[in-house]
């Protein structure tokens, strides 16, 4: 069988020594982690390896010998290296030798107990140790779905990635350390660390504790009994701003918890939430500074009242048009006048209410605008709530129109059944035949005719107000979609994929390097990064997303029957 | 096709220009054409497709786009069941394509996935047979090689 040797590219120029690493016998491959240089005492090397094995749970052992000679091949050195094979008994004993600056190395194996007389073929695979250690392999979603088979069909690559990742302890001793063992690996020239990262790690502990304390205060206040009385709790549940604030509070609690992240997923989630919050607050502060510069917010408040007035006037014109002969249709005069006057009175009430509030609007808006510093998402939610409050009269009209229409439809259907001599059996939930008296039939038919001829008027009012309501709902839905997007986008993962793409690995790719006859096959193993789509899909943050409750057919059916529609359902909300 | 799309965009832009006499339309058309060309070269047009089979490691499929981007997939040998030439009936003709059959972890005889190769270059049967023969040579070796204990 073919022997695969994974050699770190950083050790290509190392001095002669022995190779240490892990031997994976099921795959007939050797993962080389470092080179131990001469002089060394074999007993100390074995002791060191035993210590490393205890700490990292990776079965590290001496795999072979490496000779890097500047001149031509030295016979004595090669014999010495073969003798080493007897000291560190390992099957098979790998010998790699490099002459001068030649790219093509000799790689041979010594098998003492093999029954296969012919020479094994060797494939030399170079890998970048630092990148493989830092990267996280993402299994394809298909295999992740069947965990019971994962154990048997364990990916070969994940074994290699695991080996390198778990051997972090091995990479802490450098070449210039005072110990008895001198190693060469990717960090042997000096441990690399970043001052900023270290400082942030030190500063994060007290910052987290402070944040956790503040959050416990805030959540204690929120949970107090005062805010749970009926009108207030109803208000909180209807305003989307409160939901968004609660959501952000949860996120903050997750970040400020002092439990360290156990695995990659948790760490990425924490980092994503942190970056998302940061960007959100930054954008919010930007928005706030833009709003408050040049006193734009008072301009906004000044234009709010005229806009509300304008909307109310437009509605009045619409109702006048409906009370006349809209689109050439002939309405029932009396019903038309009644409905029209009823809605006009409502609009009159609404306009007076707005005018009552007008002196306070500017102050309210000024203070509400300050809360944009809590984040762009909060500002968008406030906008959506303001739209909901301003169009409250449209919502009321829609409810009135819908209820009227619904009553009419039910009445019509029930009288239609009477007209045909049938009845709805409530006990059996089906239509049964029934014999009516003559006077019942007479009155029923009369009422049926009346309702039928009044249908177009009611239907028209219902249609107009439903369209207006749907418009408002669509606008609100778009805003919530945007909020959702900002909430759930894993920004840290995307930036990581952009800047350090080797950390998120979907797999590997091999490149065939120059060949020479008689020498082993040389391959370069590089990391194949995850695609942006899979990054977003894997690391999406969960949100209280609102999605359409009904499919298109059920929505149309509800519209036809006049049932009230609430198209956006929030996760966790009770059914209306 | 690319030339049809470019001509359509330019004719529409010129028509709009004649109607509105606004030269911004023409600049917008240039911009759109450039962006569209870059997107086409980077995401759609595949220049070269290659297959690398290493008997003990796996099969690697690479597509390189006209803009130089390379997209690679590596399938480990333990997941590969076989490489076959499949026939498909498309409209009025029969087309042949090479594909890799992946093993189903639950069912040893089953196939969990079929990965088609050379989707853009679509070589003909004689070319496919050459590739098929070379692949089978390598795949045979892994079956006859003795399993290490």
XYZ file of C-alpha atoms in Angstrom:
725
model
C 0.000 0.000 0.000
C 0.972 3.564 -0.475
C 2.458 5.404 2.458
C 1.431 9.053 2.855
C 3.709 11.393 4.729
C 2.296 14.792 5.745
C 5.311 17.044 6.141
C 5.060 20.608 7.460
C 6.542 23.088 4.984
C 8.225 25.016 7.804
C 10.525 22.066 8.510
C 11.892 21.941 4.956
C 15.029 23.811 5.944
C 15.478 22.254 9.376
C 18.711 20.647 10.527
C 19.010 16.875 10.634
C 17.196 15.064 13.364
C 14.376 12.663 14.112
C 10.796 13.186 13.061
C 8.045 13.141 15.654
C 4.375 12.987 14.889
C 1.396 10.702 14.782
C 1.043 7.489 12.845
C -2.484 6.762 11.624
C -2.354 3.082 10.788
C -5.881 2.796 9.320
C -4.969 5.246 6.610
C -1.315 4.252 6.328
C -0.326 7.872 6.803
C 2.143 9.660 9.017
C 1.479 13.218 10.206
C 4.806 14.832 11.075
C 4.546 17.524 13.706
C 8.139 18.538 14.437
C 11.815 17.649 14.032
C 13.960 16.927 17.095
C 17.562 17.946 16.515
C 20.853 16.300 17.501
C 22.204 15.999 20.085
C 19.542 14.413 22.231
C 19.255 11.617 24.717
C 16.701 9.046 23.494
C 15.385 8.444 26.994
C 14.620 12.123 27.445
C 12.913 12.253 24.078
C 10.718 9.303 24.998
C 9.864 10.907 28.343
C 8.991 14.173 26.666
C 6.744 12.406 24.187
C 5.007 10.556 26.983
C 4.319 13.888 28.720
C 2.963 15.393 25.535
C 0.786 12.358 24.951
C -0.665 12.647 28.417
C -1.574 16.296 27.994
C -2.851 16.302 24.442
C -4.307 12.753 24.143
C -2.622 12.520 20.757
C -0.404 9.465 20.369
C 2.790 11.226 19.413
C 5.811 9.064 18.719
C 9.097 9.097 16.869
C 8.303 8.194 13.293
C 11.586 8.377 11.462
C 14.708 10.306 10.663
C 15.329 13.453 8.684
C 18.676 14.337 7.196
C 19.435 17.648 5.615
C 22.959 17.576 4.288
C 24.534 20.461 2.481
C 27.000 18.244 0.637
C 26.540 14.978 -1.106
C 24.975 12.044 0.651
C 27.016 10.881 3.631
C 27.070 7.161 4.086
C 27.907 7.269 7.743
C 25.012 9.579 8.515
C 22.537 7.316 6.777
C 23.787 4.295 8.703
C 23.558 6.251 11.943
C 20.001 7.171 11.076
C 19.148 3.538 10.389
C 20.556 2.582 13.733
C 18.298 5.132 15.335
C 15.475 3.071 13.958
C 16.419 0.300 16.346
C 16.399 2.631 19.358
C 12.996 4.159 18.640
C 11.205 1.069 17.485
C 8.489 2.149 15.106
C 6.924 0.296 12.232
C 7.564 1.550 9.537
C 10.645 3.657 10.070
C 10.555 6.585 7.661
C 13.758 8.113 6.357
C 13.641 11.393 4.499
C 16.828 12.951 3.189
C 17.404 16.216 1.423
C 20.622 17.020 -0.450
C 21.761 20.569 -0.757
C 19.056 22.779 -2.188
C 17.426 20.086 -4.221
C 13.667 20.153 -4.322
C 13.370 16.422 -4.729
C 13.853 14.479 -1.560
C 14.560 10.830 -1.010
C 12.031 9.083 1.088
C 12.337 5.446 2.040
C 10.801 3.183 4.605
C 12.282 0.375 6.636
C 9.916 -2.424 7.481
C 11.422 -5.107 9.667
C 8.349 -7.221 10.190
C 6.636 -6.811 6.898
C 5.769 -9.746 4.704
C 5.655 -7.568 1.630
C 9.081 -7.660 0.014
C 8.586 -4.902 -2.529
C 9.332 -1.284 -1.771
C 6.380 0.767 -0.631
C 5.483 3.802 -2.649
C 5.583 7.054 -0.747
C 3.552 10.211 -1.315
C 4.949 13.367 0.277
C 2.257 15.924 1.109
C 3.388 19.365 2.264
C 1.050 21.292 4.541
C 1.152 24.698 6.178
C 1.240 23.836 9.878
C 0.023 27.137 11.259
C -2.960 27.330 8.932
C -3.986 23.729 9.516
C -3.719 24.211 13.265
C -5.894 27.315 13.290
C -8.502 26.147 10.820
C -11.761 24.488 11.643
C -13.010 21.850 9.272
C -16.687 22.071 8.434
C -18.115 18.730 7.427
C -20.556 18.812 4.537
C -24.113 19.065 5.808
C -25.010 15.611 4.512
C -22.558 13.809 6.751
C -23.302 16.032 9.697
C -26.880 14.796 9.600
C -25.949 11.185 10.352
C -23.789 11.216 13.466
C -23.979 7.496 14.052
C -22.078 6.735 10.881
C -19.540 9.415 11.515
C -17.493 7.248 13.810
C -16.893 4.500 11.266
C -16.542 6.664 8.233
C -14.476 9.301 10.002
C -13.039 11.710 7.544
C -9.343 11.161 6.996
C -8.787 14.854 6.756
C -10.460 15.584 10.053
C -8.036 13.147 11.698
C -5.119 15.147 10.324
C -6.642 18.486 11.283
C -7.425 17.180 14.759
C -3.895 15.888 15.249
C -2.327 19.226 14.454
C -4.905 21.238 16.372
C -4.616 19.206 19.552
C -0.829 19.320 19.600
C -0.675 22.954 20.620
C 1.434 22.028 23.669
C 4.106 20.630 21.405
C 4.424 23.944 19.636
C 5.173 25.883 22.786
C 8.810 24.803 23.136
C 10.998 26.625 20.731
C 14.424 26.108 19.265
C 16.112 28.528 21.595
C 14.642 27.168 24.805
C 16.955 25.829 27.468
C 15.451 22.352 27.665
C 17.081 19.124 26.596
C 14.912 18.841 23.516
C 15.380 21.163 20.566
C 12.447 21.155 18.175
C 11.685 22.752 14.851
C 8.084 23.502 13.987
C 6.147 26.546 12.862
C 6.555 28.374 16.134
C 10.112 27.294 16.917
C 11.534 30.673 16.009
C 9.519 32.316 18.727
C 5.973 32.186 19.973
C 3.872 34.720 18.182
C 1.308 36.662 20.103
C -0.441 39.947 19.711
C -0.317 42.649 22.386
C -3.760 43.889 21.491
C -5.285 40.457 21.904
C -3.566 39.936 25.251
C -4.656 43.349 26.525
C -8.216 42.716 25.432
C -8.230 39.359 27.169
C -7.067 40.990 30.386
C -9.546 43.830 30.127
C -12.480 41.652 29.201
C -12.812 39.942 32.563
C -13.676 43.006 34.686
C -15.666 44.482 31.799
C -17.776 41.323 31.602
C -18.384 41.335 35.323
C -19.481 44.967 35.262
C -21.754 44.341 32.289
C -23.283 41.286 33.928
C -24.029 43.271 37.065
C -25.687 46.106 35.104
C -27.708 43.638 33.085
C -28.942 41.866 36.182
C -30.165 45.222 37.486
C -31.945 46.031 34.231
C -33.570 42.618 33.931
C -34.631 42.805 37.559
C -36.383 46.092 36.850
C -38.024 44.662 33.733
C -39.322 41.671 35.575
C -40.780 43.700 38.419
C -44.466 43.418 39.098
C -45.176 47.039 38.275
C -44.765 46.481 34.585
C -46.921 43.398 34.473
C -50.315 45.059 34.972
C -52.739 44.448 32.184
C -52.712 47.645 30.088
C -48.928 47.949 30.238
C -48.215 44.304 29.447
C -50.603 44.486 26.497
C -48.774 47.567 25.262
C -45.371 45.950 25.637
C -46.450 42.913 23.686
C -47.735 44.989 20.802
C -44.756 47.279 20.435
C -41.994 45.711 18.406
C -39.413 47.981 20.018
C -39.781 46.179 23.320
C -39.263 42.826 21.641
C -36.159 44.039 19.920
C -34.800 45.488 23.164
C -35.498 42.221 24.956
C -33.721 40.339 22.191
C -30.666 42.569 22.479
C -30.705 42.160 26.249
C -30.530 38.405 25.791
C -27.577 38.821 23.487
C -25.772 41.015 25.986
C -26.369 38.459 28.697
C -24.868 35.777 26.491
C -21.744 37.799 25.841
C -21.184 38.914 29.385
C -21.475 35.460 30.887
C -18.141 34.395 32.291
C -18.296 30.849 30.979
C -15.662 30.313 28.353
C -16.906 29.110 24.988
C -16.660 25.313 24.877
C -16.339 24.736 21.215
C -15.990 26.487 17.939
C -19.709 27.058 17.371
C -20.228 28.760 20.702
C -17.174 30.931 20.235
C -18.269 31.995 16.761
C -21.755 32.764 18.031
C -20.417 34.941 20.835
C -18.074 36.735 18.454
C -20.847 37.238 15.900
C -23.194 38.684 18.500
C -20.459 40.998 19.774
C -19.550 42.338 16.342
C -23.190 42.639 15.344
C -23.993 44.634 18.485
C -20.968 46.862 17.927
C -21.870 47.638 14.314
C -25.503 48.150 15.261
C -24.668 50.668 17.987
C -22.129 52.405 15.721
C -24.708 52.798 12.945
C -27.282 53.943 15.484
C -24.979 56.625 16.846
C -24.189 57.699 13.288
C -27.898 57.995 12.567
C -28.454 59.901 15.777
C -25.665 62.363 15.026
C -27.114 62.906 11.560
C -30.593 63.453 12.956
C -29.565 65.897 15.632
C -27.211 67.909 13.507
C -28.787 71.012 11.979
C -31.775 70.356 14.207
C -33.265 67.922 11.714
C -35.381 66.272 14.355
C -37.439 69.373 15.037
C -37.933 69.737 11.278
C -39.151 66.162 11.268
C -41.531 66.866 14.116
C -42.777 69.963 12.323
C -43.548 68.030 9.177
C -45.184 65.173 11.061
C -48.393 67.011 11.894
C -48.998 68.340 8.372
C -48.325 64.846 6.995
C -50.847 63.295 9.379
C -53.321 66.029 8.445
C -52.701 65.397 4.782
C -53.323 61.680 5.220
C -56.551 62.400 7.058
C -57.672 64.786 4.328
C -56.908 62.246 1.648
C -59.011 59.726 3.540
C -61.858 62.218 3.724
C -61.682 62.770 -0.020
C -61.694 59.032 -0.514
C -64.800 58.652 1.593
C -66.558 61.467 -0.250
C -65.741 59.691 -3.478
C -67.129 56.439 -2.097
C -70.289 58.193 -0.958
C -70.862 59.473 -4.494
C -70.710 57.092 -7.440
C -67.234 55.546 -7.196
C -65.872 54.273 -10.518
C -69.317 54.613 -11.980
C -70.822 51.977 -9.674
C -74.263 52.695 -8.285
C -74.339 52.369 -4.512
C -77.245 51.993 -2.212
C -77.772 55.583 -1.178
C -78.884 55.158 2.419
C -76.305 52.591 3.502
C -73.632 54.535 1.705
C -74.452 57.714 3.568
C -74.566 55.905 6.925
C -71.221 54.199 6.491
C -69.602 57.252 4.994
C -70.753 59.564 7.769
C -69.643 57.036 10.405
C -66.108 56.899 9.024
C -65.983 60.655 8.474
C -66.790 61.221 12.119
C -63.924 58.948 13.051
C -61.530 60.903 10.942
C -62.757 64.086 12.546
C -62.001 62.586 15.977
C -58.582 61.527 14.786
C -57.671 64.965 13.462
C -58.700 66.592 16.727
C -56.613 64.069 18.637
C -53.571 64.840 16.502
C -54.048 68.559 16.990
C -54.298 68.020 20.723
C -50.967 66.215 20.724
C -49.156 68.647 18.443
C -47.382 70.802 21.052
C -45.889 67.718 22.695
C -44.841 65.960 19.514
C -41.527 67.710 19.172
C -40.427 66.958 22.712
C -41.540 63.328 22.511
C -39.759 62.859 19.217
C -36.604 64.468 20.555
C -36.385 62.067 23.473
C -37.418 59.083 21.418
C -34.743 59.926 18.883
C -32.137 59.661 21.640
C -32.883 55.965 21.943
C -31.445 55.481 18.472
C -28.079 55.268 20.207
C -29.100 51.821 21.412
C -28.774 50.561 17.886
C -29.982 50.947 14.336
C -32.379 48.042 14.798
C -34.046 49.815 17.713
C -34.410 52.965 15.608
C -36.025 50.970 12.792
C -38.386 49.280 15.240
C -39.347 52.687 16.618
C -40.037 53.844 13.078
C -42.257 50.845 12.493
C -44.113 51.518 15.728
C -44.596 55.191 14.839
C -46.053 54.143 11.491
C -48.386 51.742 13.297
C -49.528 54.467 15.681
C -50.031 57.050 12.949
C -52.084 54.682 10.831
C -54.139 53.435 13.716
C -57.278 54.902 12.199
C -56.732 52.897 9.010
C -56.485 49.797 11.187
C -59.739 50.732 12.942
C -61.527 51.297 9.644
C -60.268 48.012 8.366
C -61.589 46.212 11.434
C -64.996 47.878 11.129
C -65.246 47.174 7.419
C -64.059 43.608 7.835
C -66.474 42.824 10.636
C -69.398 44.266 8.716
C -68.455 42.360 5.605
C -67.865 39.180 7.563
C -71.289 39.405 9.198
C -72.859 40.007 5.827
C -71.126 37.027 4.237
C -72.128 34.699 7.048
C -75.677 35.974 6.928
C -75.799 35.490 3.181
C -74.456 31.960 3.305
C -76.824 30.931 6.037
C -79.842 32.441 4.230
C -78.726 30.880 0.983
C -78.877 27.520 2.678
C -82.376 28.395 3.899
C -83.333 29.390 0.381
C -82.368 25.924 -0.783
C -84.067 24.214 2.163
C -80.930 23.198 4.027
C -79.498 23.976 7.442
C -76.098 23.877 9.093
C -76.010 21.164 11.716
C -73.723 22.373 14.468
C -73.625 19.027 16.215
C -72.529 17.101 13.193
C -70.660 19.961 11.534
C -72.340 19.442 8.194
C -75.211 20.669 6.065
C -78.499 18.859 6.565
C -81.807 19.289 4.894
C -84.522 20.940 6.953
C -88.151 21.723 6.384
C -88.991 25.303 7.104
C -92.392 26.881 7.692
C -93.747 29.144 5.036
C -93.332 32.334 7.044
C -89.742 31.387 7.903
C -89.049 30.873 4.226
C -90.700 34.161 3.331
C -88.766 36.276 5.824
C -85.582 34.413 5.088
C -85.837 35.031 1.367
C -86.652 38.684 1.963
C -83.633 39.174 4.200
C -81.482 37.290 1.723
C -82.482 39.647 -1.064
C -81.846 42.704 1.068
C -78.420 41.510 2.114
C -77.555 40.515 -1.441
C -78.344 43.915 -2.863
C -76.514 45.674 -0.073
C -73.448 43.515 -0.672
C -71.699 45.682 -3.279
C -71.644 48.718 -1.008
C -70.185 46.891 1.959
C -67.828 44.969 -0.251
C -66.486 48.165 -1.759
C -65.788 49.753 1.602
C -64.170 46.534 2.752
C -62.015 46.346 -0.369
C -60.776 49.915 -0.064
C -59.866 49.668 3.587
C -58.301 46.233 3.202
C -56.025 47.558 0.478
C -54.936 50.450 2.673
C -54.320 48.112 5.576
C -52.310 45.745 3.379
C -50.175 48.655 2.239
C -49.338 49.566 5.825
C -48.678 45.916 6.655
C -46.315 45.566 3.712
C -44.355 48.655 4.745
C -44.090 47.394 8.315
C -43.089 43.974 7.054
C -40.254 45.409 4.987
C -38.903 47.303 7.971
C -39.034 44.165 10.102
C -37.295 42.197 7.371
C -34.467 44.722 7.437
C -34.254 44.498 11.228
C -34.142 40.727 10.960
C -31.362 40.889 8.433
C -29.234 43.094 10.643
C -29.976 40.882 13.627
C -29.130 37.559 12.065
C -26.194 38.374 9.789
C -23.019 36.737 11.130
C -20.664 39.639 10.473
C -17.651 38.241 12.337
C -17.769 35.026 10.314
C -18.016 36.947 7.046
C -15.100 39.197 7.941
C -13.113 36.126 9.033
C -13.863 34.435 5.733
C -12.723 37.578 3.931
C -9.493 38.193 5.829
C -8.394 34.844 7.282
C -10.064 32.444 4.930
C -8.041 29.446 6.127
C -9.815 29.441 9.475
C -13.098 28.319 7.980
C -12.293 25.284 5.912
C -14.716 23.353 3.768
C -12.039 20.882 2.745
C -8.613 20.719 1.235
C -7.178 20.959 -2.239
C -4.063 19.322 -3.552
C -1.616 20.691 -6.046
C 0.821 18.405 -7.791
C 4.367 19.760 -7.562
C 7.245 19.028 -9.920
C 8.060 15.363 -10.329
C 11.235 13.461 -10.848
C 11.505 9.798 -11.705
C 12.402 7.574 -8.823
C 11.536 10.174 -6.248
C 8.275 10.131 -4.312
C 5.214 12.018 -5.560
C 5.082 15.550 -4.116
C 1.770 17.262 -3.367
C 0.946 20.562 -1.724
C -2.111 20.496 0.524
C -3.921 23.805 0.785
C -7.047 24.716 2.635
C -10.225 25.114 0.592
C -12.238 27.831 2.330
C -15.969 27.682 2.891
C -18.176 29.561 0.432
C -19.897 32.713 1.665
C -23.304 31.129 1.331
C -22.392 28.230 3.604
C -20.716 30.608 6.066
C -23.950 32.586 6.425
C -26.025 29.427 6.611
C -23.855 27.745 9.248
C -23.362 30.726 11.506
C -26.713 32.514 11.231
C -27.863 34.002 14.500
C -31.316 32.878 15.589
C -33.869 35.638 15.729
C -37.448 36.068 16.766
C -38.127 36.294 13.093
C -41.504 37.132 11.750
C -42.594 35.112 8.826
C -45.875 34.939 6.983
C -48.322 32.937 9.015
C -50.539 31.927 6.147
C -49.900 30.589 2.711
C -51.262 32.547 -0.231
C -54.392 30.392 -0.604
C -55.419 30.634 3.016
C -54.734 34.381 2.935
C -57.014 34.808 -0.071
C -59.653 32.691 1.575
C -59.524 34.790 4.721
C -59.742 37.970 2.691
C -62.749 36.661 0.825
C -64.572 35.658 3.963
C -63.745 38.864 5.774
C -61.751 37.351 8.596
C -59.199 39.650 10.174
C -55.682 39.015 8.912
C -52.465 39.454 10.845
C -49.995 38.315 8.206
C -46.794 38.552 10.226
C -46.524 36.132 13.050
C -43.766 36.416 15.605
C -42.157 33.289 16.932
C -43.438 32.608 20.385
C -46.551 34.693 20.047
C -49.797 33.014 20.956
C -52.278 32.409 18.219
C -54.775 35.246 17.934
C -25.511 34.562 -25.072
C -23.157 37.366 -24.197
C -23.335 39.284 -27.495
C -27.135 39.087 -27.573
C -27.395 40.493 -24.047
C -24.907 43.291 -24.774
C -26.681 44.261 -28.005
C -30.056 44.260 -26.266
C -28.791 46.506 -23.472
C -27.200 48.913 -25.946
C -30.203 49.117 -28.233
C -32.486 49.795 -25.270
C -30.105 52.463 -23.977
C -29.913 54.140 -27.368
C -33.685 54.068 -27.688
C -34.031 55.698 -24.261
C -31.411 58.273 -25.218
C -33.265 59.209 -28.374
C -36.447 59.624 -26.330
C -35.029 61.503 -23.378
C -31.882 63.161 -24.820
C -30.150 62.450 -21.532
C -26.583 61.245 -21.930
C -26.653 59.685 -18.482
C -28.542 56.790 -20.061
C -25.574 55.962 -22.255
C -23.116 56.147 -19.341
C -25.418 53.928 -17.328
C -25.500 51.454 -20.211
C -21.690 51.348 -20.356
C -21.542 50.816 -16.610
C -24.136 48.051 -16.681
C -22.355 46.307 -19.554
C -19.010 46.430 -17.760
C -20.418 45.130 -14.505
C -22.335 42.436 -16.314
C -19.219 41.346 -18.187
C -17.192 41.124 -14.997
C -19.912 39.113 -13.285
C -20.169 36.826 -16.290
C -16.421 36.197 -16.428
C -16.084 35.634 -12.720
C -19.133 33.522 -12.004
C -20.409 31.973 -15.208
C -17.780 31.351 -17.866
C -15.706 28.294 -17.134
C -12.437 28.126 -19.054
C -10.994 24.829 -17.918
C -12.106 21.824 -15.975
C -9.676 19.281 -14.607
C -9.818 16.028 -12.707
C -7.020 14.817 -10.437
C -7.226 11.221 -9.202
C -4.790 10.130 -6.496
C -5.335 6.490 -5.683
C -4.728 6.640 -1.973
C -6.098 10.114 -1.256
C -9.102 10.914 -3.371
C -10.513 12.664 -6.404
C -10.236 16.412 -6.935
C -12.388 18.343 -9.398
C -11.266 21.841 -10.360
C -13.051 24.411 -12.521
C -11.223 27.562 -13.449
C -13.222 30.559 -14.556
C -12.257 33.105 -17.183
C -11.357 35.683 -14.542
C -8.824 33.314 -12.966
C -10.960 32.150 -10.092
C -10.652 28.458 -9.309
C -13.220 26.425 -7.540
C -12.131 23.040 -6.208
C -13.883 20.106 -4.630
C -11.993 17.217 -3.096
C -13.727 13.898 -2.485
C -11.940 11.393 -0.274
C -11.348 7.916 -1.642
C -13.333 6.285 1.149
C -16.461 8.104 -0.053
C -16.033 7.124 -3.693
C -17.846 4.020 -4.835
C -17.140 4.147 -8.556
C -16.620 6.360 -11.607
C -19.037 5.647 -14.439
C -20.266 7.049 -17.736
C -23.990 7.735 -17.541
C -26.380 8.120 -20.411
C -29.136 10.673 -20.406
C -31.882 11.259 -22.929
C -32.217 14.974 -23.556
C -34.842 16.092 -26.099
C -34.072 14.080 -29.217
C -30.531 12.881 -28.479
C -28.636 10.763 -26.015
C -25.834 12.514 -24.126
C -23.082 10.901 -22.133
C -21.509 12.308 -19.024
C -18.913 11.087 -16.596
C -19.891 10.991 -12.967
C -18.602 9.872 -9.587
C -20.825 7.663 -7.457
C -20.545 8.297 -3.749
C -21.002 5.600 -1.156
C -24.004 5.637 1.121
C -22.808 5.327 4.713
C -25.906 3.404 5.754
C -26.231 1.022 2.840
C -23.038 -0.633 1.541
C -24.586 -1.379 -1.848
C -26.339 1.923 -2.214
C -25.320 5.203 -3.810
C -25.922 8.343 -1.802
C -24.948 10.956 -4.360
C -23.986 11.286 -8.009
C -21.447 14.002 -8.810
C -21.403 14.864 -12.527
C -18.078 15.932 -14.013
C -17.135 18.222 -16.897
C -20.504 19.985 -16.927
C -19.312 22.957 -18.973
C -16.866 21.396 -21.372
C -19.167 18.431 -22.088
C -16.608 16.238 -23.884
C -17.828 13.616 -26.279
C -17.939 9.892 -25.738
C -14.500 9.058 -27.156
C -12.852 11.553 -24.836
C -14.919 10.311 -21.910
C -13.888 6.725 -22.576
C -10.191 7.668 -22.296
C -10.767 9.399 -18.989
C -12.919 6.515 -17.796
C -10.238 3.953 -18.571
C -7.561 5.896 -16.692
C -9.847 6.368 -13.685
C -10.720 2.679 -13.599
C -7.028 1.723 -13.663
C -6.421 3.755 -10.539
C -9.605 2.638 -8.807
C -8.723 -1.012 -9.486
C -5.458 -0.587 -7.647
C -7.129 0.475 -4.451
C -9.304 -2.640 -4.491
C -6.412 -5.039 -5.081
C -4.080 -3.354 -2.587
C -3.990 -5.364 0.648
C -5.665 -3.742 3.617
C -3.247 -2.825 6.384
C -4.092 -4.497 9.639
